[in-house]
Structures are given as C-alpha cells and as structure tokens.
C-alpha cells in the first residue's frame, strides 16, 4: 500500500462519514432500523416487510453492514441490530441518542447548494425551509435538558424541577413546533406554559399540539422574542437553541428578565463554542466547529460562554451557571434578583 501524507486517513474518514450520515438517515426515514429492531431479516425480507424496493434496500443493507450500523449473522445471513445501536439510533429518550443528529445533518445538507451564494454575495437561507431538520435535532436537546433538571441531589437545574413539579408558569421563547412544551406538560401537569414563536408555520403546528393536549394549560403566540411585552408573569423563561437565531439578542434577554417574577430563572440550552485558541479539540468540539458553516448559511453564529454570560449580566441576571450536557451543548441558568 502506498504511503500517504500525515492526516490522509483522517480526511478519508470525512468522506466515509458523509455516506454514514445518509445511510443512518435513510434507515431511520424508511423505517428499516425500526423493522430490524423488531426482528432480524434478510435484505429481501426487510424490503417486503417495509414495502420498499428490493434493490435499494439491498444496497442500503450492504452499506449499513459495512459501516457498522447493522450486523449480518454468520450462519443465517440475517441482518440484525445490536442493543447499543437500537439505543443510539432509535431511543429518543436515551442520553446516547444520535439518530436525530444524523437526520438533521442529512436534511440540512439539502440546502448546501446555497453555499455558493453565501461565499460570493453573503446571501443566506432561512432555516424555516427545513423545519423537519429542526424537529429531528431538538429531541436530543429536550431530553438532555429534562434529564439534567430531574437528576436528584445538589445539581444545577434541580431547582427548576422542583418549581415545575410544584406548579409554575413557564415561557418557552422560540418554542418551534411545541414539542418541548408537550413533553413538559406531560411531566409537570401542575404547571402552565406559554410558547412564543416567530415563524408562522411553526407556531401553527405548535397550536395544533396545544389543541391536542386539551387537558394541559398551554397557550401559543405567534411572536418574536424581541417583541415580547410580558411583565412579571413567569417563574421560568426557557430558550432552547433559539437565542443564537435572535436578531437582537440583548432585547430578547431583557424581555425575558422583565417577563420573570422576582426570583424567577432563565434557562438557556445552547451549543457553545470552545474557548478561543483551544487547539486540543475533542470530537464534540470539532462537531460544533464544523457546524459553523451551516449556521453561517442560515445567517447565524454560535456564541461563547463569555458572550452568553455578558448578555445575562447586562440584562440584570445574577448567579449565572453553566452545565455541560455533552456534545458542546450547555444548560445556562441565571436568576432574576
């Protein structure tokens, strides 16, 4: 085998990773992983059970085995999924869940034809074009947040769990299609929820979610965080991967401060950049660094811990804390004096 320059195989791996993302996404989207999670099958049986084209499923199965998503039994030749793969690709409540991340990357890549315009003229593309990508990505964020606040002991965030359990009012700023509010209303039936969302399409979907949860106290408002005029009405303000997208971040944080009662808390779940000059980046940090181009295409950018803390303190918040949820995702909690 020819000798290659240092770093050659790392770059080679990026190409393999691109195909791995699409094999994972196709397996989830077409229900192939879900079928194999129920019962092992040959590629032909899998195609029949799924009602899909046999040639396409055969090509997918071969790739899925080669990339390690699926195992092929040596004697029977049947395809099967390990317990670990079922958890990582299908279990949305697992802290190890990656399925949504793969689907987010695949769906977002459909927009990357716009990179030419971004580089040549600075033209961006609205994230609203790929709502499905957002929905696929946020399940992990939601479950990471819920897991963090529900852990017992003197953990940062456990006080939010106590507030929600006892019954409080929560404002979800940038609530998207309302999926977190739906989860919260099921877990904390004593609490009430208001979601504000600037996208008309997402707000409409969130309203449908609220209507379906008739027993819950949920209200959805089509509104941007910059336009909020709530005054001392809420115990918790939640911003989940929405602050980075705000046109006027200072206004959003100031409006959250005003919306909170005295002693209320703001909870921000956001991907944050590593410290400037850090050259020893782990895989988690490399992912968010690579995602910067995706965010630039959307017209947004990630923030650092320092930038988030500065926004909060300027607005008047105190006791700012950061909890690492993994994958460069952080839970930031601060309190109204």
Coordinates of C-alpha atoms in Angstrom, one line a residue:
X1 CA 0.0 0.0 0.0
X2 CA 1.3 3.4 -0.9
X3 CA 2.4 5.7 1.9
X4 CA 0.3 8.7 2.4
X5 CA 0.9 12.1 4.0
X6 CA 0.0 12.6 7.6
X7 CA -3.7 13.2 8.0
X8 CA -4.6 11.4 4.8
X9 CA -6.8 8.8 6.6
X10 CA -8.4 11.4 8.7
X11 CA -9.5 13.2 5.6
X12 CA -10.6 9.9 4.1
X13 CA -12.8 9.3 7.1
X14 CA -14.7 12.5 6.5
X15 CA -15.9 11.1 3.1
X16 CA -16.9 7.8 4.8
X17 CA -18.7 9.9 7.5
X18 CA -20.7 11.7 4.8
X19 CA -22.1 8.4 3.5
X20 CA -22.6 7.2 7.0
X21 CA -24.9 10.1 7.8
X22 CA -27.1 9.3 4.8
X23 CA -27.2 5.6 5.5
X24 CA -28.3 6.3 9.0
X25 CA -30.9 8.9 7.9
X26 CA -32.3 6.6 5.2
X27 CA -32.5 3.7 7.6
X28 CA -34.5 5.8 10.1
X29 CA -36.7 7.6 7.5
X30 CA -37.6 4.4 5.6
X31 CA -38.3 2.5 8.8
X32 CA -35.6 -0.1 8.1
X33 CA -33.9 0.2 11.5
X34 CA -37.3 0.1 13.2
X35 CA -38.1 -3.2 11.4
X36 CA -34.8 -4.8 12.3
X37 CA -35.2 -3.7 15.9
X38 CA -38.4 -5.8 16.0
X39 CA -36.9 -8.9 14.3
X40 CA -33.8 -9.9 12.2
X41 CA -34.4 -10.3 8.5
X42 CA -32.7 -10.8 5.2
X43 CA -32.4 -7.8 2.9
X44 CA -35.2 -9.3 0.7
X45 CA -37.5 -9.9 3.7
X46 CA -36.7 -6.4 5.0
X47 CA -37.8 -4.9 1.7
X48 CA -41.0 -6.9 1.7
X49 CA -41.8 -6.0 5.3
X50 CA -41.2 -2.3 4.6
X51 CA -42.9 -2.2 1.3
X52 CA -39.8 -0.8 -0.4
X53 CA -37.7 -1.5 -3.5
X54 CA -35.6 -4.6 -3.1
X55 CA -32.6 -3.3 -5.0
X56 CA -32.5 -0.1 -2.9
X57 CA -32.8 -2.0 0.4
X58 CA -30.1 -4.4 -0.7
X59 CA -27.7 -1.6 -1.4
X60 CA -28.6 0.1 1.9
X61 CA -28.2 -3.2 3.8
X62 CA -24.7 -3.8 2.3
X63 CA -23.6 -0.2 3.3
X64 CA -25.2 -0.4 6.7
X65 CA -23.3 -3.6 7.5
X66 CA -20.0 -2.2 6.2
X67 CA -20.4 1.0 8.2
X68 CA -21.3 -0.9 11.4
X69 CA -24.9 0.2 11.8
X70 CA -26.2 -3.4 11.3
X71 CA -24.7 -6.8 11.9
X72 CA -25.1 -9.8 9.5
X73 CA -25.3 -13.2 11.2
X74 CA -22.6 -15.5 10.0
X75 CA -24.8 -18.6 9.7
X76 CA -28.2 -17.4 8.6
X77 CA -27.0 -14.2 6.9
X78 CA -29.9 -12.3 8.6
X79 CA -29.5 -8.7 9.3
X80 CA -29.8 -7.7 13.0
X81 CA -29.3 -4.6 15.2
X82 CA -27.4 -4.7 18.5
X83 CA -28.9 -3.3 21.6
X84 CA -26.5 -0.4 21.6
X85 CA -27.4 0.5 18.0
X86 CA -31.1 0.4 18.8
X87 CA -30.5 2.8 21.7
X88 CA -28.3 5.2 19.7
X89 CA -30.4 5.3 16.6
X90 CA -34.0 4.8 17.8
X91 CA -34.3 5.6 21.5
X92 CA -35.1 9.4 21.6
X93 CA -35.0 9.4 25.4
X94 CA -31.5 8.0 25.7
X95 CA -28.6 10.3 26.5
X96 CA -26.7 8.4 23.8
X97 CA -29.3 9.1 21.1
X98 CA -27.7 10.2 17.8
X99 CA -30.4 9.3 15.3
X100 CA -31.8 12.8 15.2
X101 CA -28.4 14.3 14.7
X102 CA -27.8 12.2 11.6
X103 CA -31.2 13.2 10.2
X104 CA -30.6 16.9 10.9
X105 CA -27.2 16.8 9.1
X106 CA -28.7 15.0 6.1
X107 CA -31.7 17.3 5.8
X108 CA -29.7 20.4 6.2
X109 CA -27.2 19.3 3.5
X110 CA -30.1 19.6 1.0
X111 CA -29.7 23.3 1.4
X112 CA -25.9 23.4 0.9
X113 CA -26.3 24.3 -2.7
X114 CA -26.7 27.8 -1.3
X115 CA -23.1 27.9 -0.1
X116 CA -22.1 29.4 -3.5
X117 CA -24.3 32.4 -2.9
X118 CA -23.1 32.7 0.7
X119 CA -19.5 32.9 -0.3
X120 CA -20.0 35.1 -3.4
X121 CA -22.5 37.6 -2.1
X122 CA -23.3 36.8 1.6
X123 CA -26.8 35.6 0.8
X124 CA -28.2 33.3 3.5
X125 CA -31.1 30.9 3.5
X126 CA -33.9 30.8 6.1
X127 CA -33.8 27.8 8.4
X128 CA -37.6 27.7 8.1
X129 CA -37.0 25.8 4.8
X130 CA -36.0 22.8 6.7
X131 CA -38.4 22.5 9.7
X132 CA -38.1 18.7 9.6
X133 CA -34.3 19.1 10.3
X134 CA -35.0 21.2 13.3
X135 CA -37.5 18.7 14.7
X136 CA -35.1 15.9 14.2
X137 CA -32.3 17.7 16.1
X138 CA -34.2 19.0 19.0
X139 CA -35.4 15.8 20.6
X140 CA -31.9 15.2 21.9
X141 CA -31.7 18.7 23.3
X142 CA -35.0 18.4 25.0
X143 CA -34.2 15.1 26.7
X144 CA -30.8 16.3 27.7
X145 CA -32.4 19.3 29.4
X146 CA -35.1 17.2 31.1
X147 CA -32.6 14.7 32.3
X148 CA -30.4 17.5 33.7
X149 CA -33.1 19.1 35.7
X150 CA -34.6 15.9 37.0
X151 CA -31.4 14.5 38.5
X152 CA -31.5 14.3 42.2
X153 CA -29.1 16.0 44.6
X154 CA -27.5 19.4 44.5
X155 CA -27.2 19.6 40.8
X156 CA -27.6 22.8 38.9
X157 CA -31.0 22.8 37.4
X158 CA -32.7 20.6 40.0
X159 CA -34.5 23.7 41.4
X160 CA -36.2 24.0 38.1
X161 CA -37.6 20.5 38.5
X162 CA -38.9 21.5 42.0
X163 CA -40.6 24.6 40.6
X164 CA -42.2 22.8 37.7
X165 CA -43.3 19.9 40.0
X166 CA -45.0 22.3 42.4
X167 CA -46.7 24.2 39.7
X168 CA -45.4 27.3 38.0
X169 CA -45.6 29.3 34.8
X170 CA -43.0 28.7 32.1
X171 CA -42.4 30.8 29.0
X172 CA -40.8 29.0 26.0
X173 CA -39.2 31.7 23.9
X174 CA -38.8 30.3 20.3
X175 CA -40.9 27.3 21.1
X176 CA -40.8 25.9 17.5
X177 CA -43.4 23.4 16.8
X178 CA -44.2 23.0 20.5
X179 CA -42.6 19.6 21.1
X180 CA -40.8 20.6 24.4
X181 CA -44.0 22.2 25.8
X182 CA -45.8 18.9 25.0
X183 CA -43.2 16.9 26.9
X184 CA -43.2 19.4 29.8
X185 CA -47.0 19.4 30.1
X186 CA -47.0 15.6 30.3
X187 CA -44.3 15.5 33.0
X188 CA -45.5 18.5 35.0
X189 CA -49.3 18.7 34.8
X190 CA -49.5 21.3 37.7
X191 CA -47.6 23.9 35.6
X192 CA -48.8 26.1 32.8
X193 CA -47.0 27.0 29.6
X194 CA -46.8 29.8 27.1
X195 CA -44.8 29.5 23.9
X196 CA -43.9 32.3 21.6
X197 CA -42.6 31.5 18.1
X198 CA -41.7 34.0 15.3
X199 CA -42.3 31.5 12.4
X200 CA -45.9 31.4 11.4
X201 CA -45.7 27.8 10.1
X202 CA -44.0 26.5 13.3
X203 CA -46.4 28.5 15.5
X204 CA -49.4 27.0 13.6
X205 CA -48.0 23.4 14.3
X206 CA -47.4 24.3 18.0
X207 CA -51.0 25.5 18.2
X208 CA -52.2 22.1 16.9
X209 CA -50.0 20.4 19.6
X210 CA -51.6 22.6 22.2
X211 CA -55.1 21.9 21.0
X212 CA -54.4 18.1 21.1
X213 CA -53.3 18.4 24.7
X214 CA -56.7 19.7 25.8
X215 CA -56.2 18.8 29.4
X216 CA -53.0 20.9 29.7
X217 CA -52.7 24.7 30.2
X218 CA -50.9 25.7 27.1
X219 CA -51.0 28.9 25.0
X220 CA -49.0 29.6 21.8
X221 CA -48.4 33.1 20.5
X222 CA -47.1 33.9 17.0
X223 CA -44.4 36.5 18.2
X224 CA -40.7 37.1 18.1
X225 CA -38.8 37.3 21.4
X226 CA -37.8 40.9 20.6
X227 CA -41.5 41.8 20.6
X228 CA -42.5 40.3 24.0
X229 CA -44.1 42.6 26.5
X230 CA -44.8 40.3 29.4
X231 CA -44.3 41.8 32.8
X232 CA -43.5 39.7 35.9
X233 CA -45.7 36.8 34.7
X234 CA -43.5 33.8 34.7
X235 CA -41.4 31.7 37.0
X236 CA -39.1 30.3 34.3
X237 CA -38.1 31.5 30.8
X238 CA -36.7 28.8 28.6
X239 CA -34.7 29.4 25.4
X240 CA -33.8 26.2 23.6
X241 CA -31.4 26.7 20.7
X242 CA -33.2 30.0 19.9
X243 CA -31.0 32.7 21.3
X244 CA -28.4 32.3 18.6
X245 CA -31.1 33.0 16.0
X246 CA -32.4 36.2 17.5
X247 CA -31.7 39.3 15.5
X248 CA -31.5 41.4 18.7
X249 CA -30.2 39.1 21.5
X250 CA -30.0 41.9 24.0
X251 CA -33.6 42.8 23.5
X252 CA -34.7 39.1 23.9
X253 CA -32.7 38.6 27.1
X254 CA -34.0 41.9 28.5
X255 CA -37.6 40.9 27.6
X256 CA -37.1 37.6 29.4
X257 CA -35.8 39.5 32.5
X258 CA -38.9 41.7 32.5
X259 CA -41.2 38.7 31.9
X260 CA -40.0 36.9 35.0
X261 CA -41.3 37.3 38.5
X262 CA -38.7 38.2 41.2
X263 CA -36.6 35.1 42.0
X264 CA -37.5 33.6 38.6
X265 CA -35.0 31.8 36.4
X266 CA -34.0 31.9 32.8
X267 CA -32.8 28.5 31.4
X268 CA -30.9 28.6 28.1
X269 CA -30.0 25.4 26.2
X270 CA -27.5 26.3 23.5
X271 CA -24.5 24.9 21.7
X272 CA -21.5 27.0 22.7
X273 CA -18.1 27.4 21.0
X274 CA -14.9 26.2 22.9
X275 CA -12.6 28.8 24.3
X276 CA -10.7 30.8 21.6
X277 CA -7.2 29.4 21.0
X278 CA -8.0 25.9 22.2
X279 CA -6.1 23.7 19.8
X280 CA -6.7 20.4 21.5
X281 CA -10.3 20.0 20.4
X282 CA -12.2 16.7 21.1
X283 CA -14.7 15.2 18.8
X284 CA -17.6 17.0 20.5
X285 CA -15.9 20.4 19.9
X286 CA -14.9 19.5 16.3
X287 CA -18.6 18.9 15.5
X288 CA -19.7 22.4 16.6
X289 CA -16.8 24.0 14.9
X290 CA -17.7 22.2 11.7
X291 CA -21.4 23.3 12.1
X292 CA -20.4 26.9 11.9
X293 CA -20.6 26.9 8.1
X294 CA -24.2 25.5 8.4
X295 CA -25.1 28.3 10.8
X296 CA -23.4 30.9 8.6
X297 CA -25.6 29.8 5.7
X298 CA -28.6 30.4 8.0
X299 CA -27.3 33.9 8.8
X300 CA -26.5 32.9 12.4
X301 CA -23.5 32.1 14.5
X302 CA -22.7 30.2 17.7
X303 CA -21.8 32.1 20.9
X304 CA -19.2 31.5 23.6
X305 CA -19.8 31.2 27.3
X306 CA -18.4 34.7 27.8
X307 CA -20.8 36.2 25.3
X308 CA -23.8 34.5 26.9
X309 CA -22.8 35.5 30.4
X310 CA -22.3 39.1 29.3
X311 CA -25.8 39.2 27.8
X312 CA -27.3 37.9 31.0
X313 CA -25.5 40.2 33.4
X314 CA -26.2 43.3 31.3
X315 CA -29.9 42.4 31.5
X316 CA -29.6 42.2 35.3
X317 CA -29.5 38.5 35.9
X318 CA -27.3 37.0 38.7
X319 CA -25.9 33.6 39.7
X320 CA -25.1 32.6 36.2
X321 CA -24.1 28.9 35.9
X322 CA -23.1 26.6 33.1
X323 CA -23.8 22.8 33.0
X324 CA -22.2 20.7 30.2
X325 CA -24.9 18.4 28.7
X326 CA -22.4 16.9 26.2
X327 CA -21.9 17.4 22.5
X328 CA -20.9 21.1 23.2
X329 CA -24.5 21.7 24.4
X330 CA -24.8 23.6 27.7
X331 CA -27.6 24.4 30.1
X332 CA -27.2 28.0 31.3
X333 CA -29.2 29.1 34.3
X334 CA -29.4 32.6 35.7
X335 CA -31.8 34.3 38.2
X336 CA -33.7 37.5 38.5
X337 CA -32.6 39.4 41.5

